Tab-separated table of N, CA, C and O and ligand atoms in Angstrom:
chain	number	residue	atom	x	y	z
A	1	MET	N	277.148	189.480	104.201
A	1	MET	CA	277.932	188.867	103.113
A	1	MET	C	277.148	187.672	102.578
A	1	MET	O	276.879	186.743	103.330
A	2	SER	N	276.735	187.725	101.325
A	2	SER	CA	275.906	186.616	100.845
A	2	SER	C	276.752	185.574	100.099
A	2	SER	O	277.663	185.921	99.340
A	3	TYR	N	276.400	184.347	100.347
A	3	TYR	CA	277.143	183.209	99.807
A	3	TYR	C	276.512	182.759	98.495
A	3	TYR	O	275.296	182.562	98.404
A	4	ASP	N	277.334	182.582	97.470
A	4	ASP	CA	276.860	182.135	96.160
A	4	ASP	C	276.900	180.605	96.099
A	4	ASP	O	277.974	180.009	95.999
A	5	ASN	N	275.731	179.990	96.147
A	5	ASN	CA	275.656	178.520	96.142
A	5	ASN	C	276.171	177.889	94.856
A	5	ASN	O	276.353	176.675	94.795
A	6	ASN	N	276.378	178.705	93.833
A	6	ASN	CA	276.853	178.160	92.552
A	6	ASN	C	278.342	178.345	92.324
A	6	ASN	O	278.830	178.107	91.217
A	7	ASN	N	279.082	178.788	93.366
A	7	ASN	CA	280.536	178.899	93.161
A	7	ASN	C	281.130	177.500	92.990
A	7	ASN	O	280.554	176.497	93.415
A	8	ILE	N	282.292	177.459	92.351
A	8	ILE	CA	282.869	176.176	91.928
A	8	ILE	C	283.167	175.235	93.111
A	8	ILE	O	282.999	174.017	93.003
A	9	PHE	N	283.561	175.801	94.251
A	9	PHE	CA	283.877	174.935	95.393
A	9	PHE	C	282.593	174.392	96.044
A	9	PHE	O	282.592	173.276	96.580
A	10	ALA	N	281.509	175.161	95.970
A	10	ALA	CA	280.214	174.642	96.447
A	10	ALA	C	279.819	173.436	95.601
A	10	ALA	O	279.311	172.433	96.117
A	11	LYS	N	280.090	173.525	94.299
A	11	LYS	CA	279.756	172.408	93.403
A	11	LYS	C	280.643	171.198	93.692
A	11	LYS	O	280.188	170.052	93.638
A	12	ILE	N	281.910	171.447	94.018
A	12	ILE	CA	282.812	170.338	94.388
A	12	ILE	C	282.308	169.687	95.677
A	12	ILE	O	282.241	168.456	95.783
A	13	LEU	N	281.914	170.508	96.649
A	13	LEU	CA	281.403	169.963	97.921
A	13	LEU	C	280.143	169.117	97.702
A	13	LEU	O	279.929	168.130	98.406
A	14	ARG	N	279.333	169.500	96.737
A	14	ARG	CA	278.102	168.741	96.450
A	14	ARG	C	278.354	167.575	95.487
A	14	ARG	O	277.411	166.926	95.038
A	15	ASN	N	279.628	167.358	95.151
A	15	ASN	CA	280.008	166.288	94.210
A	15	ASN	C	279.405	166.489	92.819
A	15	ASN	O	279.202	165.511	92.091
A	16	GLU	N	279.142	167.721	92.462
A	16	GLU	CA	278.593	167.999	91.132
A	16	GLU	C	279.705	168.103	90.087
A	16	GLU	O	279.470	167.881	88.906
A	17	ILE	N	280.902	168.490	90.566
A	17	ILE	CA	282.073	168.427	89.693
A	17	ILE	C	283.195	167.722	90.455
A	17	ILE	O	283.242	167.785	91.687
A	18	PRO	N	284.070	167.027	89.728
A	18	PRO	CA	285.081	166.218	90.407
A	18	PRO	C	286.250	167.042	90.946
A	18	PRO	O	286.483	168.174	90.518
A	19	CYS	N	286.976	166.429	91.875
A	19	CYS	CA	288.232	167.025	92.345
A	19	CYS	C	289.173	165.872	92.662
A	19	CYS	O	288.737	164.734	92.824
A	20	GLU	N	290.459	166.198	92.722
A	20	GLU	CA	291.456	165.188	93.105
A	20	GLU	C	291.646	165.300	94.610
A	20	GLU	O	292.442	166.086	95.103
A	21	LYS	N	290.852	164.497	95.320
A	21	LYS	CA	290.770	164.629	96.765
A	21	LYS	C	292.039	164.182	97.489
A	21	LYS	O	292.627	163.157	97.143
A	22	ILE	N	292.405	164.962	98.517
A	22	ILE	CA	293.546	164.607	99.370
A	22	ILE	C	293.052	164.119	100.722
A	22	ILE	O	293.552	163.141	101.278
A	23	TYR	N	292.029	164.793	101.252
A	23	TYR	CA	291.566	164.496	102.611
A	23	TYR	C	290.160	165.057	102.806
A	23	TYR	O	289.815	166.091	102.226
A	24	GLU	N	289.395	164.386	103.639
A	24	GLU	CA	288.066	164.885	103.990
A	24	GLU	C	287.715	164.439	105.396
A	24	GLU	O	288.007	163.302	105.790
A	25	ASP	N	287.113	165.330	106.180
A	25	ASP	CA	286.525	164.925	107.461
A	25	ASP	C	285.254	165.746	107.672
A	25	ASP	O	284.743	166.363	106.720
A	26	GLU	N	284.777	165.781	108.900
A	26	GLU	CA	283.528	166.479	109.209
A	26	GLU	C	283.592	167.980	108.879
A	26	GLU	O	282.583	168.602	108.536
A	27	TYR	N	284.798	168.549	108.967
A	27	TYR	CA	284.928	170.004	108.858
A	27	TYR	C	285.533	170.508	107.560
A	27	TYR	O	285.278	171.642	107.165
A	28	VAL	N	286.384	169.705	106.939
A	28	VAL	CA	287.129	170.205	105.775
A	28	VAL	C	287.138	169.211	104.621
A	28	VAL	O	286.980	167.999	104.800
A	29	LEU	N	287.361	169.787	103.432
A	29	LEU	CA	287.671	168.990	102.246
A	29	LEU	C	288.955	169.579	101.676
A	29	LEU	O	289.109	170.808	101.616
A	30	SER	N	289.869	168.715	101.268
A	30	SER	CA	291.107	169.180	100.648
A	30	SER	C	291.311	168.462	99.325
A	30	SER	O	291.054	167.260	99.214
A	31	PHE	N	291.763	169.230	98.348
A	31	PHE	CA	292.002	168.669	97.012
A	31	PHE	C	293.101	169.476	96.339
A	31	PHE	O	293.438	170.592	96.765
A	32	TYR	N	293.676	168.912	95.263
A	32	TYR	CA	294.737	169.603	94.539
A	32	TYR	C	294.152	170.734	93.696
A	32	TYR	O	293.064	170.582	93.101
A	33	ASP	N	294.900	171.839	93.638
A	33	ASP	CA	294.501	172.967	92.786
A	33	ASP	C	294.616	172.534	91.321
A	33	ASP	O	295.577	171.876	90.916
A	34	VAL	N	293.632	172.905	90.511
A	34	VAL	CA	293.589	172.508	89.108
A	34	VAL	C	294.707	173.195	88.292
A	34	VAL	O	295.092	172.699	87.232
A	35	ASN	N	295.229	174.298	88.831
A	35	ASN	CA	296.273	175.056	88.133
A	35	ASN	C	297.442	175.299	89.094
A	35	ASN	O	297.627	176.411	89.604
A	36	PRO	N	298.233	174.233	89.371
A	36	PRO	CA	299.237	174.314	90.445
A	36	PRO	C	300.312	175.369	90.191
A	36	PRO	O	300.846	175.466	89.096
A	37	GLN	N	300.614	176.140	91.246
A	37	GLN	CA	301.637	177.189	91.161
A	37	GLN	C	302.975	176.714	91.731
A	37	GLN	O	303.987	177.383	91.557
A	38	LYS	N	302.992	175.601	92.412
A	38	LYS	CA	304.218	175.003	92.967
A	38	LYS	C	304.094	173.490	92.817
A	38	LYS	O	303.032	172.971	92.477
A	39	LYS	N	305.222	172.769	93.108
A	39	LYS	CA	305.198	171.299	92.956
A	39	LYS	C	304.000	170.705	93.670
A	39	LYS	O	303.316	169.832	93.142
A	40	ILE	N	303.780	171.163	94.893
A	40	ILE	CA	302.567	170.765	95.609
A	40	ILE	C	301.711	172.008	95.791
A	40	ILE	O	302.184	173.033	96.297
A	41	HIS	N	300.493	171.943	95.336
A	41	HIS	CA	299.546	173.055	95.519
A	41	HIS	C	298.187	172.447	95.860
A	41	HIS	O	297.462	171.973	94.985
A	42	ALA	N	297.895	172.469	97.154
A	42	ALA	CA	296.632	171.914	97.638
A	42	ALA	C	295.720	173.046	98.088
A	42	ALA	O	296.178	174.158	98.384
A	43	LEU	N	294.444	172.760	98.131
A	43	LEU	CA	293.459	173.698	98.667
A	43	LEU	C	292.738	173.026	99.823
A	43	LEU	O	292.517	171.807	99.790
A	44	VAL	N	292.413	173.810	100.834
A	44	VAL	CA	291.659	173.300	101.982
A	44	VAL	C	290.455	174.200	102.163
A	44	VAL	O	290.611	175.420	102.282
A	45	ILE	N	289.267	173.607	102.177
A	45	ILE	CA	288.066	174.425	102.332
A	45	ILE	C	287.217	173.899	103.486
A	45	ILE	O	287.160	172.690	103.736
A	46	PRO	N	286.557	174.834	104.197
A	46	PRO	CA	285.617	174.364	105.225
A	46	PRO	C	284.372	173.814	104.535
A	46	PRO	O	284.040	174.223	103.420
A	47	LYS	N	283.685	172.898	105.205
A	47	LYS	CA	282.460	172.353	104.606
A	47	LYS	C	281.298	173.328	104.694
A	47	LYS	O	280.360	173.249	103.903
A	48	GLY	N	281.368	174.250	105.660
A	48	GLY	CA	280.304	175.245	105.799
A	48	GLY	C	280.379	176.305	104.715
A	48	GLY	O	281.407	176.472	104.049
A	49	LYS	N	279.262	177.030	104.577
A	49	LYS	CA	279.151	178.042	103.513
A	49	LYS	C	279.682	179.382	103.994
A	49	LYS	O	278.934	180.207	104.535
A	50	TYR	N	280.979	179.614	103.792
A	50	TYR	CA	281.603	180.873	104.200
A	50	TYR	C	282.318	181.489	103.009
A	50	TYR	O	283.092	180.816	102.318
A	51	VAL	N	282.063	182.771	102.794
A	51	VAL	CA	282.598	183.458	101.618
A	51	VAL	C	284.112	183.633	101.708
A	51	VAL	O	284.835	183.410	100.731
A	52	ASN	N	284.576	184.042	102.875
A	52	ASN	CA	286.020	184.307	103.031
A	52	ASN	C	286.390	184.225	104.502
A	52	ASN	O	285.550	183.886	105.351
A	53	LEU	N	287.631	184.554	104.820
A	53	LEU	CA	288.119	184.403	106.194
A	53	LEU	C	287.357	185.299	107.175
A	53	LEU	O	287.098	184.891	108.315
A	54	ASP	N	286.991	186.492	106.748
A	54	ASP	CA	286.251	187.397	107.646
A	54	ASP	C	284.857	186.832	107.953
A	54	ASP	O	284.410	186.858	109.106
A	55	ASP	N	284.196	186.345	106.923
A	55	ASP	CA	282.871	185.741	107.083
A	55	ASP	C	282.972	184.535	108.020
A	55	ASP	O	282.157	184.376	108.950
A	56	PHE	N	283.984	183.706	107.809
A	56	PHE	CA	284.205	182.508	108.628
A	56	PHE	C	284.464	182.891	110.083
A	56	PHE	O	283.846	182.352	111.000
A	57	THR	N	285.357	183.848	110.289
A	57	THR	CA	285.746	184.232	111.647
A	57	THR	C	284.555	184.788	112.418
A	57	THR	O	284.418	184.539	113.615
A	58	SER	N	283.681	185.507	111.723
A	58	SER	CA	282.556	186.088	112.454
A	58	SER	C	281.385	185.126	112.623
A	58	SER	O	280.619	185.266	113.572
A	59	LYS	N	281.253	184.118	111.751
A	59	LYS	CA	280.043	183.270	111.827
A	59	LYS	C	280.285	181.808	112.202
A	59	LYS	O	279.365	181.131	112.655
A	60	ALA	N	281.471	181.291	111.988
A	60	ALA	CA	281.703	179.852	112.208
A	60	ALA	C	281.712	179.514	113.701
A	60	ALA	O	282.026	180.363	114.538
A	61	THR	N	281.382	178.278	114.008
A	61	THR	CA	281.457	177.813	115.395
A	61	THR	C	282.924	177.577	115.758
A	61	THR	O	283.783	177.429	114.878
A	62	SER	N	283.180	177.511	117.061
A	62	SER	CA	284.550	177.232	117.517
A	62	SER	C	285.018	175.887	116.975
A	62	SER	O	286.188	175.738	116.589
A	63	ASP	N	284.129	174.915	116.938
A	63	ASP	CA	284.514	173.593	116.423
A	63	ASP	C	284.917	173.677	114.945
A	63	ASP	O	285.870	173.022	114.516
A	64	GLU	N	284.186	174.481	114.180
A	64	GLU	CA	284.532	174.626	112.754
A	64	GLU	C	285.889	175.315	112.586
A	64	GLU	O	286.671	174.946	111.710
A	65	ILE	N	286.141	176.325	113.426
A	65	ILE	CA	287.413	177.053	113.322
A	65	ILE	C	288.574	176.126	113.681
A	65	ILE	O	289.569	176.036	112.956
A	66	VAL	N	288.412	175.403	114.771
A	66	VAL	CA	289.468	174.451	115.167
A	66	VAL	C	289.625	173.374	114.091
A	66	VAL	O	290.739	173.003	113.725
A	67	GLY	N	288.489	172.904	113.573
A	67	GLY	CA	288.525	171.844	112.553
A	67	GLY	C	289.286	172.269	111.312
A	67	GLY	O	290.034	171.475	110.730
A	68	LEU	N	289.136	173.528	110.909
A	68	LEU	CA	289.833	174.013	109.716
A	68	LEU	C	291.335	174.165	109.982
A	68	LEU	O	292.162	173.705	109.181
A	69	ILE	N	291.678	174.758	111.111
A	69	ILE	CA	293.108	174.967	111.406
A	69	ILE	C	293.816	173.613	111.596
A	69	ILE	O	294.901	173.387	111.064
A	70	LYS	N	293.176	172.722	112.323
A	70	LYS	CA	293.778	171.394	112.502
A	70	LYS	C	293.835	170.651	111.177
A	70	LYS	O	294.768	169.896	110.907
A	71	GLY	N	292.821	170.888	110.331
A	71	GLY	CA	292.790	170.246	109.014
A	71	GLY	C	294.022	170.597	108.194
A	71	GLY	O	294.590	169.731	107.517
A	72	ILE	N	294.444	171.850	108.251
A	72	ILE	CA	295.628	172.265	107.487
A	72	ILE	C	296.839	171.434	107.916
A	72	ILE	O	297.601	170.940	107.086
A	73	ASN	N	296.975	171.240	109.212
A	73	ASN	CA	298.101	170.445	109.732
A	73	ASN	C	297.985	168.971	109.325
A	73	ASN	O	298.985	168.339	108.923
A	74	ILE	N	296.792	168.435	109.383
A	74	ILE	CA	296.589	167.031	108.997
A	74	ILE	C	296.973	166.829	107.526
A	74	ILE	O	297.657	165.858	107.154
A	75	ILE	N	296.571	167.781	106.686
A	75	ILE	CA	296.836	167.670	105.246
A	75	ILE	C	298.331	167.848	104.965
A	75	ILE	O	298.910	167.116	104.156
A	76	ALA	N	298.966	168.800	105.655
A	76	ALA	CA	300.421	168.984	105.480
A	76	ALA	C	301.168	167.702	105.849
A	76	ALA	O	302.120	167.299	105.175
A	77	LYS	N	300.727	167.053	106.906
A	77	LYS	CA	301.340	165.767	107.303
A	77	LYS	C	301.111	164.721	106.220
A	77	LYS	O	302.022	163.980	105.840
A	78	LYS	N	299.883	164.654	105.727
A	78	LYS	CA	299.549	163.680	104.677
A	78	LYS	C	300.394	163.879	103.425
A	78	LYS	O	300.731	162.932	102.717
A	79	LEU	N	300.742	165.132	103.143
A	79	LEU	CA	301.539	165.464	101.951
A	79	LEU	C	303.047	165.392	102.228
A	79	LEU	O	303.857	165.690	101.351
A	80	ASN	N	303.398	165.041	103.479
A	80	ASN	CA	304.801	164.936	103.914
A	80	ASN	C	305.554	166.251	103.834
A	80	ASN	O	306.760	166.276	103.560
A	81	ILE	N	304.845	167.365	104.069
A	81	ILE	CA	305.520	168.670	104.019
A	81	ILE	C	305.398	169.427	105.336
A	81	ILE	O	305.820	170.574	105.428
A	82	SER	N	304.795	168.805	106.364
A	82	SER	CA	304.710	169.499	107.654
A	82	SER	C	306.115	169.640	108.220
A	82	SER	O	307.028	168.891	107.860
A	83	SER	N	306.304	170.611	109.107
A	83	SER	CA	307.655	170.941	109.569
A	83	SER	C	308.282	169.839	110.415
A	83	SER	O	309.501	169.799	110.574
A	84	ASP	N	307.473	168.939	110.974
A	84	ASP	CA	308.047	167.851	111.770
A	84	ASP	C	308.553	166.696	110.893
A	84	ASP	O	309.543	166.052	111.230
A	85	ILE	N	307.901	166.465	109.772
A	85	ILE	CA	308.343	165.332	108.929
A	85	ILE	C	308.890	165.762	107.571
A	85	ILE	O	309.481	164.958	106.861
A	86	GLY	N	308.691	167.019	107.204
A	86	GLY	CA	309.154	167.477	105.890
A	86	GLY	C	309.852	168.812	105.979
A	86	GLY	O	310.418	169.163	107.019
A	87	LYS	N	309.797	169.585	104.889
A	87	LYS	CA	310.557	170.832	104.825
A	87	LYS	C	309.698	172.083	104.924
A	87	LYS	O	310.158	173.188	104.680
A	88	GLY	N	308.438	171.897	105.235
A	88	GLY	CA	307.574	173.052	105.441
A	88	GLY	C	306.809	173.458	104.194
A	88	GLY	O	306.925	172.852	103.130
A	89	TYR	N	306.041	174.494	104.343
A	89	TYR	CA	305.112	174.915	103.282
A	89	TYR	C	304.647	176.327	103.577
A	89	TYR	O	304.959	176.900	104.630
A	90	ARG	N	303.882	176.906	102.667
A	90	ARG	CA	303.210	178.187	102.929
A	90	ARG	C	301.721	177.989	102.788
A	90	ARG	O	301.266	177.324	101.845
A	91	THR	N	300.975	178.547	103.742
A	91	THR	CA	299.524	178.532	103.582
A	91	THR	C	299.029	179.967	103.545
A	91	THR	O	299.477	180.805	104.334
A	92	ILE	N	298.152	180.259	102.599
A	92	ILE	CA	297.580	181.606	102.489
A	92	ILE	C	296.090	181.513	102.155
A	92	ILE	O	295.637	180.552	101.535
A	93	ALA	N	295.379	182.554	102.569
A	93	ALA	CA	293.972	182.699	102.177
A	93	ALA	C	293.828	184.080	101.553
A	93	ALA	O	294.105	185.087	102.209
A	94	ASN	N	293.456	184.136	100.301
A	94	ASN	CA	293.174	185.410	99.658
A	94	ASN	C	291.787	185.856	100.089
A	94	ASN	O	290.845	185.046	100.096
A	95	VAL	N	291.673	187.131	100.452
A	95	VAL	CA	290.396	187.649	100.949
A	95	VAL	C	289.908	188.801	100.073
A	95	VAL	O	290.557	189.848	99.999
A	96	SER	N	288.794	188.536	99.382
A	96	SER	CA	288.077	189.560	98.609
A	96	SER	C	288.947	190.222	97.527
A	96	SER	O	289.950	189.652	97.078
A	97	GLU	N	288.558	191.396	97.117
A	97	GLU	CA	289.103	192.012	95.899
A	97	GLU	C	290.602	192.309	95.975
A	97	GLU	O	291.379	191.849	95.139
A	98	HIS	N	291.026	193.041	96.991
A	98	HIS	CA	292.453	193.378	97.074
A	98	HIS	C	293.308	192.169	97.410
A	98	HIS	O	294.499	192.143	97.097
A	99	GLY	N	292.704	191.151	98.030
A	99	GLY	CA	293.436	189.922	98.317
A	99	GLY	C	293.567	189.021	97.098
A	99	GLY	O	294.315	188.045	97.122
A	100	GLY	N	292.826	189.347	96.046
A	100	GLY	CA	292.908	188.549	94.819
A	100	GLY	C	292.108	187.271	94.865
A	100	GLY	O	292.401	186.308	94.146
A	101	GLN	N	291.058	187.242	95.686
A	101	GLN	CA	290.237	186.030	95.793
A	101	GLN	C	289.351	185.879	94.556
A	101	GLN	O	288.633	186.813	94.188
A	102	GLU	N	289.428	184.701	93.935
A	102	GLU	CA	288.616	184.451	92.739
A	102	GLU	C	287.390	183.598	93.039
A	102	GLU	O	286.335	183.809	92.456
A	103	VAL	N	287.555	182.615	93.892
A	103	VAL	CA	286.431	181.721	94.216
A	103	VAL	C	285.850	182.136	95.579
A	103	VAL	O	286.562	182.111	96.589
A	104	PRO	N	284.557	182.526	95.599
A	104	PRO	CA	283.983	183.068	96.834
A	104	PRO	C	283.491	182.024	97.839
A	104	PRO	O	282.355	182.079	98.325
A	105	HIS	N	284.337	181.034	98.095
A	105	HIS	CA	284.155	180.092	99.207
A	105	HIS	C	285.521	180.048	99.880
A	105	HIS	O	286.527	179.765	99.208
A	106	LEU	N	285.567	180.317	101.203
A	106	LEU	CA	286.857	180.376	101.900
A	106	LEU	C	287.749	179.194	101.545
A	106	LEU	O	287.295	178.040	101.580
A	107	HIS	N	288.988	179.466	101.219
A	107	HIS	CA	289.943	178.386	100.984
A	107	HIS	C	291.338	178.834	101.392
A	107	HIS	O	291.703	179.992	101.216
A	108	PHE	N	292.078	177.896	101.934
A	108	PHE	CA	293.505	178.098	102.183
A	108	PHE	C	294.258	177.362	101.090
A	108	PHE	O	293.935	176.221	100.765
A	109	HIS	N	295.251	178.047	100.520
A	109	HIS	CA	296.178	177.391	99.604
A	109	HIS	C	297.299	176.801	100.456
A	109	HIS	O	297.724	177.415	101.437
A	110	ILE	N	297.804	175.639	100.079
A	110	ILE	CA	299.005	175.077	100.694
A	110	ILE	C	300.010	174.858	99.569
A	110	ILE	O	299.752	174.081	98.637
A	111	PHE	N	301.130	175.593	99.647
A	111	PHE	CA	302.186	175.466	98.644
A	111	PHE	C	303.382	174.771	99.270
A	111	PHE	O	303.812	175.137	100.367
A	112	GLY	N	303.967	173.798	98.584
A	112	GLY	CA	305.143	173.130	99.125
A	112	GLY	C	305.789	172.229	98.100
A	112	GLY	O	305.527	172.331	96.900
A	113	GLY	N	306.691	171.380	98.607
A	113	GLY	CA	307.406	170.458	97.731
A	113	GLY	C	308.633	171.091	97.103
A	113	GLY	O	309.416	170.424	96.422
A	114	GLU	N	308.790	172.390	97.298
A	114	GLU	CA	309.961	173.152	96.826
A	114	GLU	C	309.923	174.485	97.562
A	114	GLU	O	308.938	174.818	98.214
A	115	LYS	N	311.033	175.244	97.457
A	115	LYS	CA	311.081	176.560	98.096
A	115	LYS	C	309.990	177.438	97.469
A	115	LYS	O	309.861	177.491	96.244
A	116	VAL	N	309.232	178.117	98.301
A	116	VAL	CA	308.066	178.818	97.777
A	116	VAL	C	308.376	180.229	97.264
A	116	VAL	O	307.710	180.727	96.368
A	117	GLY	N	309.393	180.881	97.796
A	117	GLY	CA	309.766	182.198	97.278
A	117	GLY	C	309.132	183.338	98.045
A	117	GLY	O	308.626	183.150	99.147
A	118	LYS	N	309.182	184.526	97.442
A	118	LYS	CA	308.722	185.739	98.114
A	118	LYS	C	307.245	185.651	98.494
A	118	LYS	O	306.447	185.072	97.754
A	119	ILE	N	306.920	186.262	99.606
A	119	ILE	CA	305.548	186.157	100.086
A	119	ILE	C	304.592	187.018	99.283
A	119	ILE	O	303.417	186.687	99.132
A	120	VAL	N	305.058	188.158	98.747
A	120	VAL	CA	304.197	188.979	97.885
A	120	VAL	C	304.979	189.416	96.661
A	120	VAL	O	306.204	189.521	96.696
A	121	GLU	N	304.242	189.673	95.581
A	121	GLU	CA	304.895	190.139	94.357
A	121	GLU	C	305.218	191.626	94.482
A	121	GLU	O	304.445	192.374	95.049
B	201	LIG	P1	291.831	182.268	94.769
B	201	LIG	O1	292.403	183.160	93.711
B	201	LIG	O2	290.333	182.437	94.882
B	201	LIG	O3	292.531	182.410	96.091
B	201	LIG	O4	292.144	180.796	94.324
B	201	LIG	C1	291.242	179.998	93.623
B	201	LIG	C2	292.000	178.760	93.190
B	201	LIG	O5	291.070	177.788	92.793
B	201	LIG	C3	292.945	178.986	92.010
B	201	LIG	O6	294.268	178.655	92.401
B	201	LIG	C4	292.393	178.065	90.928
B	201	LIG	O7	293.404	177.448	90.166
B	201	LIG	C5	291.600	177.054	91.731
B	201	LIG	N1	290.469	176.485	91.011
B	201	LIG	C6	289.535	177.162	90.287
B	201	LIG	N2	288.619	176.313	89.781
B	201	LIG	C7	288.979	175.068	90.218
B	201	LIG	C8	288.403	173.769	90.027
B	201	LIG	O8	287.384	173.577	89.357
B	201	LIG	N3	289.053	172.730	90.623
B	201	LIG	C9	290.181	172.905	91.380
B	201	LIG	N4	290.723	171.801	91.909
B	201	LIG	N5	290.740	174.114	91.574
B	201	LIG	C10	290.148	175.186	91.005
């Protein structure tokens, strides 16, 4: 699976284009989606070059995998939507063509701030 260094999230990671940052650490960057589908619509991406969840699962280190999963929880807390302090959220990762993935750098969407609705159309 080859990674396209010119995808939009690679450019955001290199600070070549701006984003509305929510959180950043060694493993993840999180920012608001430019075209929000819910009151809160955040994106969480690993800092490593992974095309999608399958690519990540097969190539990422254990530290990167833990860093991404923990990152989702840290960001949900920061947005006050985690289940311990808020009303919850939905996180999804679209994978490749049938999953409807548009940007070929792994990302989790975080939807919240209101009831999210049906899981699939
Ligand atoms: P996908 O369909 O690949 O799962 O989701 C890609 C998401 O990236 C879409 O929700 C889209 O609105 C968002 N997006 C695309 N380009 C940009 C951008 O330049 N900045 C930000 N913040 N989000 C983007």
